[in-house]
XYZ file of C-alpha atoms in Angstrom:
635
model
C -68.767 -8.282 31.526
C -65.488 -9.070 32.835
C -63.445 -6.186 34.065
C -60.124 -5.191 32.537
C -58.019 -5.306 35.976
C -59.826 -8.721 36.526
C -58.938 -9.848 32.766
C -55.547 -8.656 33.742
C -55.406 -10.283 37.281
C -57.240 -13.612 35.715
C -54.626 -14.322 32.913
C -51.325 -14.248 34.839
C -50.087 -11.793 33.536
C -47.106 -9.811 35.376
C -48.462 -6.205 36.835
C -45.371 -5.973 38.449
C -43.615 -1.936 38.047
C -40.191 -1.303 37.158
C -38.568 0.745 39.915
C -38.612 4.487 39.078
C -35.806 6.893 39.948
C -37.175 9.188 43.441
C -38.356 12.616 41.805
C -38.418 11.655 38.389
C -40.885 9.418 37.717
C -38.869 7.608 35.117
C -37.743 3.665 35.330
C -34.620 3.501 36.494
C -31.881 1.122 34.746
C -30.890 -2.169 36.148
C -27.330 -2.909 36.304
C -26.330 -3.930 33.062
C -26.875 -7.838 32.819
C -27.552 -7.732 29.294
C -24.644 -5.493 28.047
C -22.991 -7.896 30.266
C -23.632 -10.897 28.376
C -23.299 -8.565 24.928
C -19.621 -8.330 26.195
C -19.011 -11.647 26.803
C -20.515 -13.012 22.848
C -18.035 -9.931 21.523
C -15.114 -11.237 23.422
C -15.709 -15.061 22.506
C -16.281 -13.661 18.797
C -13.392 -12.200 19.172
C -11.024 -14.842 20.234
C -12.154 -17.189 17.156
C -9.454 -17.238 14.410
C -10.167 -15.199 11.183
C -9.994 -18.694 8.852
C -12.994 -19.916 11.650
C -15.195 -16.998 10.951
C -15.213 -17.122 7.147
C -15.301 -20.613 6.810
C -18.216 -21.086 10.032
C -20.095 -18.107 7.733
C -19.757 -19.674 4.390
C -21.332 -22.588 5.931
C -23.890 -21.206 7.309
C -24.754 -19.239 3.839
C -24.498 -22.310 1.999
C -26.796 -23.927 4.751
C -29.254 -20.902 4.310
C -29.292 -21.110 0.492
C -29.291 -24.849 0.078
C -32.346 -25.087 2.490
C -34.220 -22.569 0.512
C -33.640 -23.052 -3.108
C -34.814 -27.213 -1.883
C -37.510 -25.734 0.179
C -38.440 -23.768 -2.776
C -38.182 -26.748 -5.532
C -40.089 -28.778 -3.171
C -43.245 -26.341 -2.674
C -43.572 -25.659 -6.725
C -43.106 -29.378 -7.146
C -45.985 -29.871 -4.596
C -48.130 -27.228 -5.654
C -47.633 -28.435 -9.404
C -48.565 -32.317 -8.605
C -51.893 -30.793 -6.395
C -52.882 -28.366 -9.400
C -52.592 -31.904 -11.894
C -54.840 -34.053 -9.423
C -57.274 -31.385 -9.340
C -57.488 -30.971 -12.795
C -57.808 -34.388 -13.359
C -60.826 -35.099 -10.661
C -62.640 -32.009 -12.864
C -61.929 -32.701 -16.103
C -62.773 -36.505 -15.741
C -65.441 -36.142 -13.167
C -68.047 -36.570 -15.851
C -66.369 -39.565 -17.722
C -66.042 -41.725 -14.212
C -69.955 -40.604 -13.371
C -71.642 -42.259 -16.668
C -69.319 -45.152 -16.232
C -70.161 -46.038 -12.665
C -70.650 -49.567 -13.837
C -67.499 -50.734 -15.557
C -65.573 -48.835 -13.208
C -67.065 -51.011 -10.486
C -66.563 -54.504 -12.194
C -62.937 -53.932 -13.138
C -59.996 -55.361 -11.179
C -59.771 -53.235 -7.711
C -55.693 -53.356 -8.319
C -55.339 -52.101 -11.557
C -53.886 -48.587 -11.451
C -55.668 -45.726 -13.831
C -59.168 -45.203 -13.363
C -60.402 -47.488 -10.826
C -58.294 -45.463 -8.082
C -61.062 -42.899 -8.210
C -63.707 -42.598 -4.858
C -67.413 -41.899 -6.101
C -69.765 -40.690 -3.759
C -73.652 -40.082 -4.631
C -75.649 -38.509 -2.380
C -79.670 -36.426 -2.641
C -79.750 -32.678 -2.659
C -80.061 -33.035 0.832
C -76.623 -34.027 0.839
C -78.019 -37.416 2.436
C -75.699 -40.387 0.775
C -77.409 -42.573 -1.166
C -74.744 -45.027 -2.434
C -71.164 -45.276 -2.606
C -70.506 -46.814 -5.572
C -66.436 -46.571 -6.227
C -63.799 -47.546 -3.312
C -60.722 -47.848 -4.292
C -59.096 -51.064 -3.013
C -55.440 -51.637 -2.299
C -53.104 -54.269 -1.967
C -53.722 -57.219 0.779
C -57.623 -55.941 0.397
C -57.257 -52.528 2.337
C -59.868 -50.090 1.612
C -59.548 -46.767 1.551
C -61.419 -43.787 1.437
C -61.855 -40.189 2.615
C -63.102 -38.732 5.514
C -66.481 -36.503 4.073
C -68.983 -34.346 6.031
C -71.753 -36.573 7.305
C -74.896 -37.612 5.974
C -77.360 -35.014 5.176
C -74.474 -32.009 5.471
C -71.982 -30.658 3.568
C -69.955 -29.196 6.112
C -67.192 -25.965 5.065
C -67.514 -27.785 1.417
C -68.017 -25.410 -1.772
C -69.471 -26.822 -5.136
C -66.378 -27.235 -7.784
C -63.796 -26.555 -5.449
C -61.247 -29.121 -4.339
C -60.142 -29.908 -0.799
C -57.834 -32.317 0.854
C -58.807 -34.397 3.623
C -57.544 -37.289 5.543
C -58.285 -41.343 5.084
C -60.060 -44.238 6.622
C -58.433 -47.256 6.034
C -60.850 -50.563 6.514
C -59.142 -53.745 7.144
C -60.188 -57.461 5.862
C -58.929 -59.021 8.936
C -55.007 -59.557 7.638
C -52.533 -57.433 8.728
C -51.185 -55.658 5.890
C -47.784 -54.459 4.981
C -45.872 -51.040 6.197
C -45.746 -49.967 2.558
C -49.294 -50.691 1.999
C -50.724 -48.782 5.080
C -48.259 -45.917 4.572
C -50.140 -45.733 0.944
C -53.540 -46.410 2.246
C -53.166 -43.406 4.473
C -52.447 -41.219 1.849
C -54.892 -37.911 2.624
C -57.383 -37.779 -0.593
C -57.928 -34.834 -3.006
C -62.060 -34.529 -3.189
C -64.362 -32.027 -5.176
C -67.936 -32.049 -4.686
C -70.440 -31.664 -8.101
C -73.631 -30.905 -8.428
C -75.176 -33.197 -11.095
C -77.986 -31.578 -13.340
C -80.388 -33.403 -15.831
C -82.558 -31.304 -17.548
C -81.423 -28.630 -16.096
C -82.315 -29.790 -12.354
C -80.078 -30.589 -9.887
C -80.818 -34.216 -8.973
C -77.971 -35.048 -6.843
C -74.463 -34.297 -5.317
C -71.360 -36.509 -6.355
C -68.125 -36.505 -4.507
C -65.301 -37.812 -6.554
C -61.806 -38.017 -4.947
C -57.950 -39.393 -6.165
C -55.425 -40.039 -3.197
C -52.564 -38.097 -3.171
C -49.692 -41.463 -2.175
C -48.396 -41.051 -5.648
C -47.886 -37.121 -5.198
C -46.762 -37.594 -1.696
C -43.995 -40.264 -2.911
C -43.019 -37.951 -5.479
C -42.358 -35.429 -3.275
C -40.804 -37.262 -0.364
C -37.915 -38.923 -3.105
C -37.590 -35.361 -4.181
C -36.923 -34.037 -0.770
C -34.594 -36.985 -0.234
C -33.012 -35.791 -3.080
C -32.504 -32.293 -2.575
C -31.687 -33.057 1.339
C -28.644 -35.478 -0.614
C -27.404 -33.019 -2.989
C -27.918 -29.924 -0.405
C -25.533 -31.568 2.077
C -23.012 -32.559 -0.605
C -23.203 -29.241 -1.724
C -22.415 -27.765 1.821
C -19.983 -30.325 2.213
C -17.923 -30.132 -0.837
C -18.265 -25.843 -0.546
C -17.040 -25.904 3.026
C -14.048 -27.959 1.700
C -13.141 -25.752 -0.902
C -13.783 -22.655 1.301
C -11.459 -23.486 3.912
C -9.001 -24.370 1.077
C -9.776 -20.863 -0.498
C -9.781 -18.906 2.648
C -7.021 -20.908 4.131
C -4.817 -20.002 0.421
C -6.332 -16.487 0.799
C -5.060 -16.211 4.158
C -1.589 -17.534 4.018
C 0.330 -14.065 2.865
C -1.451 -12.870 5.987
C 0.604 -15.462 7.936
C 3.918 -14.797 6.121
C 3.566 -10.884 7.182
C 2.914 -12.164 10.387
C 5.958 -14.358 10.792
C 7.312 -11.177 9.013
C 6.714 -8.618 11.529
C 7.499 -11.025 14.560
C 11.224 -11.175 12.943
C 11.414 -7.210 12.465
C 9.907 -7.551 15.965
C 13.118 -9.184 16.991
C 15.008 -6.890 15.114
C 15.593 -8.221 11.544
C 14.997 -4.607 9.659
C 15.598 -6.133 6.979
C 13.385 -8.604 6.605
C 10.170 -7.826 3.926
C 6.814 -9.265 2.885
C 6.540 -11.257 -0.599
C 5.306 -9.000 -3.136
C 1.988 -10.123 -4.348
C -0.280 -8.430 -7.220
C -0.885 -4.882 -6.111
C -4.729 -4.737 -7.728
C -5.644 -7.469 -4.504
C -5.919 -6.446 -0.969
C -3.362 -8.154 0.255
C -1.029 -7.082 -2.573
C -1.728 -3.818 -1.805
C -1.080 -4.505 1.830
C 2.531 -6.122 0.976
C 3.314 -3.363 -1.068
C 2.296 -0.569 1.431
C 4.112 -2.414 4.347
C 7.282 -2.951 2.168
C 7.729 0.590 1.572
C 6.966 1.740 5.711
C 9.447 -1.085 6.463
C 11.973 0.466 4.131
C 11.143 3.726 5.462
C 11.507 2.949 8.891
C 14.821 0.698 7.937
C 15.823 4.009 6.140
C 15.165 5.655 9.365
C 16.837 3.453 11.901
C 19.949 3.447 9.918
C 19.970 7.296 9.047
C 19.564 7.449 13.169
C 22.469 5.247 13.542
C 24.677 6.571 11.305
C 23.495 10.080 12.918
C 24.087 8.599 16.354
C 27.570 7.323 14.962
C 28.667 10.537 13.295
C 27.461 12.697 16.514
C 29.700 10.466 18.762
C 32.372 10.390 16.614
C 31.810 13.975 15.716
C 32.497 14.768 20.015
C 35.191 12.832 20.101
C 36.824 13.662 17.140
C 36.210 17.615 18.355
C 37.472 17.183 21.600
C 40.679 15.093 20.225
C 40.823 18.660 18.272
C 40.211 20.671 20.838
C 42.734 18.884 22.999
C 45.771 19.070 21.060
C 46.040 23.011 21.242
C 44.573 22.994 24.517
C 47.302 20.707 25.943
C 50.047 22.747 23.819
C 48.987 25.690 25.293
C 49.006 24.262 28.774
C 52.212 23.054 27.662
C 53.938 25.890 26.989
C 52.827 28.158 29.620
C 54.121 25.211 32.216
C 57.923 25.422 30.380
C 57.825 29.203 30.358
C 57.165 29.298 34.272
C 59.762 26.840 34.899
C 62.168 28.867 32.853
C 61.565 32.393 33.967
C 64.032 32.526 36.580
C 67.146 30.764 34.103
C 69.304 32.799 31.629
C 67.629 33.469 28.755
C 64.777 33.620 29.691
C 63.078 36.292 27.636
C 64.051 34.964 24.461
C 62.531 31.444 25.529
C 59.439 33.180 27.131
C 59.237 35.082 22.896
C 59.038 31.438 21.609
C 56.910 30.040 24.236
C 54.493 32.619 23.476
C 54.810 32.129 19.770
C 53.929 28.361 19.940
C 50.820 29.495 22.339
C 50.042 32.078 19.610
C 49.732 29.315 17.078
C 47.679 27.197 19.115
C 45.564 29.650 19.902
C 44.833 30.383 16.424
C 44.763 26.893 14.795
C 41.772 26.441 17.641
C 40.098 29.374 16.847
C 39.910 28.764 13.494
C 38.474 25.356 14.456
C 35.940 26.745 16.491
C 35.004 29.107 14.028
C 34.530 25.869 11.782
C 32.024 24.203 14.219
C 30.142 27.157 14.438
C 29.301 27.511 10.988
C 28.753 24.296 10.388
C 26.106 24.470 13.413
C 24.402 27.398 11.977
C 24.419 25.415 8.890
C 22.950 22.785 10.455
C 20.227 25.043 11.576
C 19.541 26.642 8.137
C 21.750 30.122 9.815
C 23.652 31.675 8.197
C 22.973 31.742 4.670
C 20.978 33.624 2.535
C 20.631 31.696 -1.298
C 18.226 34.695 -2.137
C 20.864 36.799 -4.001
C 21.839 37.164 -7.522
C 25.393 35.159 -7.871
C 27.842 35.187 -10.589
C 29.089 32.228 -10.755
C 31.789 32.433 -13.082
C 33.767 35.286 -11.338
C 33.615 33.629 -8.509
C 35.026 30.429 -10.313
C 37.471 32.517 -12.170
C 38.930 34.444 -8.809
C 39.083 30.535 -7.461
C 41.521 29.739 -10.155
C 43.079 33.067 -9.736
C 43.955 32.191 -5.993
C 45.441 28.692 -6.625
C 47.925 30.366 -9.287
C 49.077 32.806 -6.806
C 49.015 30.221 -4.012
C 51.032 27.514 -6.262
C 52.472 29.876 -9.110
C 54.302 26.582 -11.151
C 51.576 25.007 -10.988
C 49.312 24.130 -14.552
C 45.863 25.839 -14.578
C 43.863 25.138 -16.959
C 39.989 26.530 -17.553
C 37.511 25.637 -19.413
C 33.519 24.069 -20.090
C 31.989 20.541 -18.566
C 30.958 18.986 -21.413
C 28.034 15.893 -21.554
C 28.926 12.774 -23.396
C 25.551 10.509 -23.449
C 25.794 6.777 -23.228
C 26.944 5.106 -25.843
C 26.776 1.276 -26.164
C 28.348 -0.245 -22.983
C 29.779 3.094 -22.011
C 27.787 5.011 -19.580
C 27.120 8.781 -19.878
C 29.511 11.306 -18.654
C 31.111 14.332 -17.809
C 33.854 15.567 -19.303
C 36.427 18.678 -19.820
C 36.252 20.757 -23.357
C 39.284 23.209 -23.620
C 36.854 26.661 -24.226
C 36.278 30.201 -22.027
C 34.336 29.545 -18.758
C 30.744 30.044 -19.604
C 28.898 32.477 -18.031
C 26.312 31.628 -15.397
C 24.431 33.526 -13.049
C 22.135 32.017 -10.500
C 20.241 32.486 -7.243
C 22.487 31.950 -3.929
C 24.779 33.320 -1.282
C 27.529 34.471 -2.768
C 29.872 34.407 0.294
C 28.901 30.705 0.861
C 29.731 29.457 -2.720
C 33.195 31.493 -2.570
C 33.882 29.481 0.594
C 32.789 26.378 -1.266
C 35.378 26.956 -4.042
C 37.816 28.336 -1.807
C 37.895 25.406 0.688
C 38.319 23.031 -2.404
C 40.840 25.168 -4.045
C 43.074 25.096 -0.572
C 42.757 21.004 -0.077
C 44.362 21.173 -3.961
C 46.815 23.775 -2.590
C 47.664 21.394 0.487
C 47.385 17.663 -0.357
C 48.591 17.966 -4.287
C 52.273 18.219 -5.514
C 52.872 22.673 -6.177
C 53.662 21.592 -9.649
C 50.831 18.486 -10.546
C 48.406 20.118 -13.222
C 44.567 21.288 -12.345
C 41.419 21.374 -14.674
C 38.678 24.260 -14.058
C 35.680 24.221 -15.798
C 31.547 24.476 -15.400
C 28.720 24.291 -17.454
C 25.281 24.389 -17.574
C 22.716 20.861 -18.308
C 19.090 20.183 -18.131
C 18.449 16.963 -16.015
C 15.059 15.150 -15.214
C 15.299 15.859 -11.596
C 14.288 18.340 -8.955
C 16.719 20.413 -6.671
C 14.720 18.779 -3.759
C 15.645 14.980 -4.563
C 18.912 16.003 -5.954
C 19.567 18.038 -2.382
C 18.923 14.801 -0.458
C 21.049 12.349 -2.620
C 24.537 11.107 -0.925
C 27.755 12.607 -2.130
C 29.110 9.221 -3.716
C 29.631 8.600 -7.048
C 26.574 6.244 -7.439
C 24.325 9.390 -7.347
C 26.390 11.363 -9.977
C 25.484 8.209 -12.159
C 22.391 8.757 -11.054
C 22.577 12.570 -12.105
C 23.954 11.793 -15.705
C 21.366 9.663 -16.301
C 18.681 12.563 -15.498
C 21.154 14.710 -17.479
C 20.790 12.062 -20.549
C 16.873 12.449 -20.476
C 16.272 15.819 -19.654
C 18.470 16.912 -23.134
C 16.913 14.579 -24.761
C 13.480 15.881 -23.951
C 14.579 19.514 -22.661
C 12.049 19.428 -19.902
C 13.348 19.497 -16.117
C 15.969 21.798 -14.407
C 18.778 23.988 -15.156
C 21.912 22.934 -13.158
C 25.346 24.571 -12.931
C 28.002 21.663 -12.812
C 31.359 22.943 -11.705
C 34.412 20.693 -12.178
C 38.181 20.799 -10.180
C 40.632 18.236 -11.344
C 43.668 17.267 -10.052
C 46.426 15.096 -11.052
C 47.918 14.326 -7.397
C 47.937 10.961 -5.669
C 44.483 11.129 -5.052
C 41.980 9.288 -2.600
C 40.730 5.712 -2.078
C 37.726 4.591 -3.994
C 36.059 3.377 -0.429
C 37.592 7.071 1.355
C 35.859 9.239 -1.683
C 32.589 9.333 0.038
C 34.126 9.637 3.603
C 36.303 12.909 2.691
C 32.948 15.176 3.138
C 32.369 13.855 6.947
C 33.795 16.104 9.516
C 37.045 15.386 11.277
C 37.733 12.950 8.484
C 41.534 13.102 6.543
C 42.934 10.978 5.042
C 46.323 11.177 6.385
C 45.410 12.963 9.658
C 49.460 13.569 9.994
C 49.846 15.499 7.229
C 46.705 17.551 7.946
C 47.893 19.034 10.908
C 50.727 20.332 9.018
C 49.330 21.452 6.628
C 47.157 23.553 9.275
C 43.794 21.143 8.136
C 40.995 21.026 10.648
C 38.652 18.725 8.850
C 36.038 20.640 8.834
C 36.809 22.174 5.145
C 34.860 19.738 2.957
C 32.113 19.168 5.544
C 31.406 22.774 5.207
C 31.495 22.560 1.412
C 28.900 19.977 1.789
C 26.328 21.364 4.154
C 26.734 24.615 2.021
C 26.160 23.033 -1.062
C 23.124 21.013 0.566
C 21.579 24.712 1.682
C 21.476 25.649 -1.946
C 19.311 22.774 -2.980
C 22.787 20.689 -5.241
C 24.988 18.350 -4.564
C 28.511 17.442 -4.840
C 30.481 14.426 -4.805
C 34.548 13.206 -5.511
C 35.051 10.911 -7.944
C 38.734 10.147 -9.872
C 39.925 12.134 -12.414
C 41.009 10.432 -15.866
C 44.754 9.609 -15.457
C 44.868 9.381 -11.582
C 44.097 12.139 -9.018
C 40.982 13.624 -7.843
C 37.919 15.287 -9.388
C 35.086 17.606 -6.949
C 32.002 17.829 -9.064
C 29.542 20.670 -7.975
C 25.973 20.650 -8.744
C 24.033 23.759 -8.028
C 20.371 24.600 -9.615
C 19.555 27.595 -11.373
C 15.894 27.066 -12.693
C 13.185 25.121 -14.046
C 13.072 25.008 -18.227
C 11.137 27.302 -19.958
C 8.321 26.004 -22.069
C 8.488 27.009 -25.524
C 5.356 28.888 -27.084
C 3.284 27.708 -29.748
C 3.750 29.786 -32.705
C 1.021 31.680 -33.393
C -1.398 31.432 -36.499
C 0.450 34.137 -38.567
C 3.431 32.397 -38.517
C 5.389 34.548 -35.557
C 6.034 33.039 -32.511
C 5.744 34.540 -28.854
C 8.477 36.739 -27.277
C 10.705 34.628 -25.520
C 9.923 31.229 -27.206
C 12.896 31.601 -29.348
C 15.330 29.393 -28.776
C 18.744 29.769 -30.233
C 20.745 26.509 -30.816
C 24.540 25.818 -29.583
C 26.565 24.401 -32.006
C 26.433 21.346 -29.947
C 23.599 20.059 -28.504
C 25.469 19.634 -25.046
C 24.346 22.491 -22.717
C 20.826 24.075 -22.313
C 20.302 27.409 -24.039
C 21.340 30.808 -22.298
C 18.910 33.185 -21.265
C 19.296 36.733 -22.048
C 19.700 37.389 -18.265
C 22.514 35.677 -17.600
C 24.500 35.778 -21.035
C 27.246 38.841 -21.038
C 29.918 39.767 -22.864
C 32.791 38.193 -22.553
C 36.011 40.265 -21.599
C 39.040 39.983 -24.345
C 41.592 37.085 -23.956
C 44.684 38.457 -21.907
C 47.580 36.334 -21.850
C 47.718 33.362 -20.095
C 50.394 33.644 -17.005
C 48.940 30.682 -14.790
C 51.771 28.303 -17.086
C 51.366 26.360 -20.025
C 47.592 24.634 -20.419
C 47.503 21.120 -20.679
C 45.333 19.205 -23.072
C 42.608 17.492 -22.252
């Protein structure tokens, strides 16, 4: 018996032991060589070209699947032509057995049943006679290989077996097509043959298999023909698909390379948003109008800040350097006649600058606390229409011959080629009552009542009036719209829906109208930046900062509305104020016995222009005194 270390030692094998780590007893870790080369395959994988790796992979799948569906065909094909031979060698073993004779005489090239080998031999398996071999073309023999005389080898009664040939010769050499068939392997089943019920002897009877191997060579030919077409023509139209596929991917490359160079406004093609790239396009195209948003709200914040310092310390300046001003002349005239009257007027004028910049920086600083969401408290319970009312009030005592004239903000809905609007409807100021700080709104009407009082003729007439509408939108989106009269369209169109379908929000609208020269259609938007007049001349004497209608804004913005300048109807200009008071009720369902819930009531206007009143904010409305603000002018 051969020992196991000698076994070991005696087949080469490698007894070498991995280094272990002192202490441990563990194998310790080579330096990674295979990681290594892990890297290396990631990084070249990585450096081929999408297009590469889907069309290399299709290949290779079509490869795959070719080679087995024509391995496949070819091994039921071949199992299907061996299962026929053997089933012919049994079924007509008996038939070629009793006709030994006319088998033998019959012309050695026919085809049919002369192609059969016969092979008798005793029980002993010893042969006795050969009496059938098949001869081929050019007079090749050929027969199969058997066990020898007097065995019978791994051979099993009724079961058949393939085995090779032995070709004989007559002494001419034959043709490549000839031998090629002659050495066609043979498909043999050994018999026993009974008479009488003894077994008497053993037969052999064989059929070569050239015809079955021909069939299946031409049919792997085949397949091997149509496989490769098949790879070639779906590689072609893969790399066409992929390549088709895989072109929007290039345009948003090309895309981002020229956003890369700072084109913001460059954007992807849209493509159907139910495919992956569609969906892609689409998702880019809104974070590269986003970010173009972005960049251009930064600029025009960078733009406004600058300006905004300059335009403050241009302010600043001007009282600052009358100041200095003054206080130089009064020390150069102290010691000169007079000089106590002059020093009462130097004073005066320092006075007044000191003042006009207080009141600036007064300005700033509520604008910064504004800025800061300081300041303001939109928690309270405002009435809106006294505050309105004592707005009006103030302009008729500020400009007493000047035509006042109150009233409600009516909603006319489109109609035809005429788009929706707002307009005036000679009626008492409604009553509203909403959420807010009530300091803050009286600035907001107070700072647009003065710019009336200061850039309008004392005697051009003014229109005062608010309402209440329902509009499709929420204070949020309303909040961050511009103040330009493209997003009051914008509003009146929500207004149009949400009466229509009395679902959305309750807004206040508040309305001043002048008839004075008015403003610019490209210097409406601008008249709500800070520093910004229009004639900056005339602002300083009128004792403008600039800061007024910035401050209207930003306070306006804090409560969640929106406000915007627009002309009025006849020339001059019209401030529209949009403040939100709440959401729309839901009406209840009546219930079964006919009654309906408390509170889903609605009572109807006698036009179907301004959302219903709650019971909250309706009052009574005080008697009509006499009109002394001057004679009302019709709308």
């Amino acid at each position: 018996m051969v020992k196991e270390g000698t076994a070991a030692h005696g087949t080469g094998a490698d007894t070498s032991v991995p280094p272990t780590v002192p202490g441990s007893g563990k194998p310790s870790k080579t330096p990674g060589k295979e990681s290594a080369i892990r890297r290396i395959v990631r990084e070249r994988w990585n450096a081929i070209s999408l297009s590469t790796k889907l069309v290399t992979t299709l290949l290779v799948l079509l490869t795959i699947g070719v080679a087995g569906i024509s391995f496949s065909i070819r091994q039921l094909v071949s199992n299907y032509l061996l299962e026929k031979v053997d089933a012919q060698i049994v079924q007509q073993a008996n038939l070629v057995f009793q006709n030994i004779n006319s088998l033998r005489d019959s012309d050695t090239n026919s085809s049919g049943m002369t192609s059969y080998f016969l092979q008798i031999r005793d029980t002993d398996a010893n042969i006795l006679t050969t009496p059938l071999k098949p001869t081929i073309a050019e007079g090749v023999v050929s027969e199969p290989i058997l066990p020898a005389s007097g065995t019978m080898g791994d051979v099993v009664f009724g079961e058949p077996f393939t085995t090779s040939a032995i070709v004989h010769l007559s002494g001419e050499i034959p043709s490549r097509s000839t031998l090629s068939t002659a050495r066609a392997p043979w498909r043999v089943v050994a018999m026993r043959v009974m008479q009488n019920d003894n077994f008497v002897n053993i037969v052999f009877i064989g059929l070569p298999l050239g015809d079955s191997i021909d069939t299946i060579s031409s049919l792997t030919r085949y397949c091997i023909m149509v496989g490769t077409a098949v790879v070639l023509l779906g590689g072609v139209l893969g790399m066409l698909v992929v390549q088709g596929t895989l072109a929007p991917l290039k345009r948003i490359e090309k895309t981002a390379a020229k956003i890369a160079a700072g084109d913001l406004k460059q954007r992807i093609p849209a493509m159907p948003e139910n495919t992956e790239i569609g969906s892609l396009s689409a998702s880019l195209n809104a974070m590269l109008a986003r970010i173009e948003r972005s960049f251009h709200e930064q600029q025009e914040t960078t733009d406004k800040m600058k300006r905004f310092v300059s335009d403050a310390s241009h302010e600043l300046r001007t009282p600052l350097a009358a100041i200095h001003g003054y206080a130089e002349l009064y020390k150069m005239q102290r010691d000169m006649p007079g000089a106590l009257e002059r020093a009462d007027e130097s004073i005066a004028h320092i006075e007044a600058s000191s003042s006009r910049m207080t009141v600036l920086v007064e300005d700033l600083l509520s604008l910064a606390r504004l800025d800061e969401g300081r300041g303001i408290d939109i928690t309270q319970q405002v009435n809106l229409t006294a505050i309105v009312k004592d707005a009006a009030d103030d302009l008729h005592a500020l400009d007493p011959e000047r035509g006042i004239t109150c009233g409600a903000v009516g909603f006319m809905p489109r109609q035809g080629d005429e788009p929706s609007r707002l307009m005036f409807e000679l009626k008492d100021l409604p009553a509203i009552t909403l959420h807010g700080d009530a300091s803050r709104l009286r600035q907001v009407v107070t700072n647009i009542v003065g710019n009336i009082h200061r850039y309008t003729p004392a005697d051009s007439p003014v229109e005062v009036s608010m309402g209440e509408v329902i509009a499709s939108i929420g204070g949020d989106s309303l909040g961050r719209m511009p103040a330009t009269e493209q997003s009051l369209r914008h509003f009146l169109d929500a207004v149009e829906v949400g009466q229509s379908v009395h679902v959305g929000m309750r807004y206040a609208v508040v309305r001043f109208s002048d008839h004075g020269p008015g403003v610019p259609a490209e210097s409406r938007a601008r008249i709500f930046e800070r520093f910004y007049t229009a004639d900056p001349s005339r602002a300083r004497q009128k004792g403008g900062t600039g800061l007024g209608m910035a401050i209207v804004e930003s306070v306006v913005k804090a409560h969640h509305g929106f406000i915007c300048a627009c002309q009025t109807d006849g020339g001059g200009l019209t401030i529209v104020v949009v403040l939100p008071i709440a959401p729309v009720e839901i009406p209840v369902m009546s219930s079964p016995g006919g009654k309906q819930a408390k509170g889903a009531k609605q009572q109807k206007s006698g036009k179907s222009l301004f959302a219903p009143k709650s019971a909250k904010s309706a009052k009574p409305s005080k008697p009509d005194k006499p009109d002394r603000r001057g004679v009302e002018r019709k709308p």
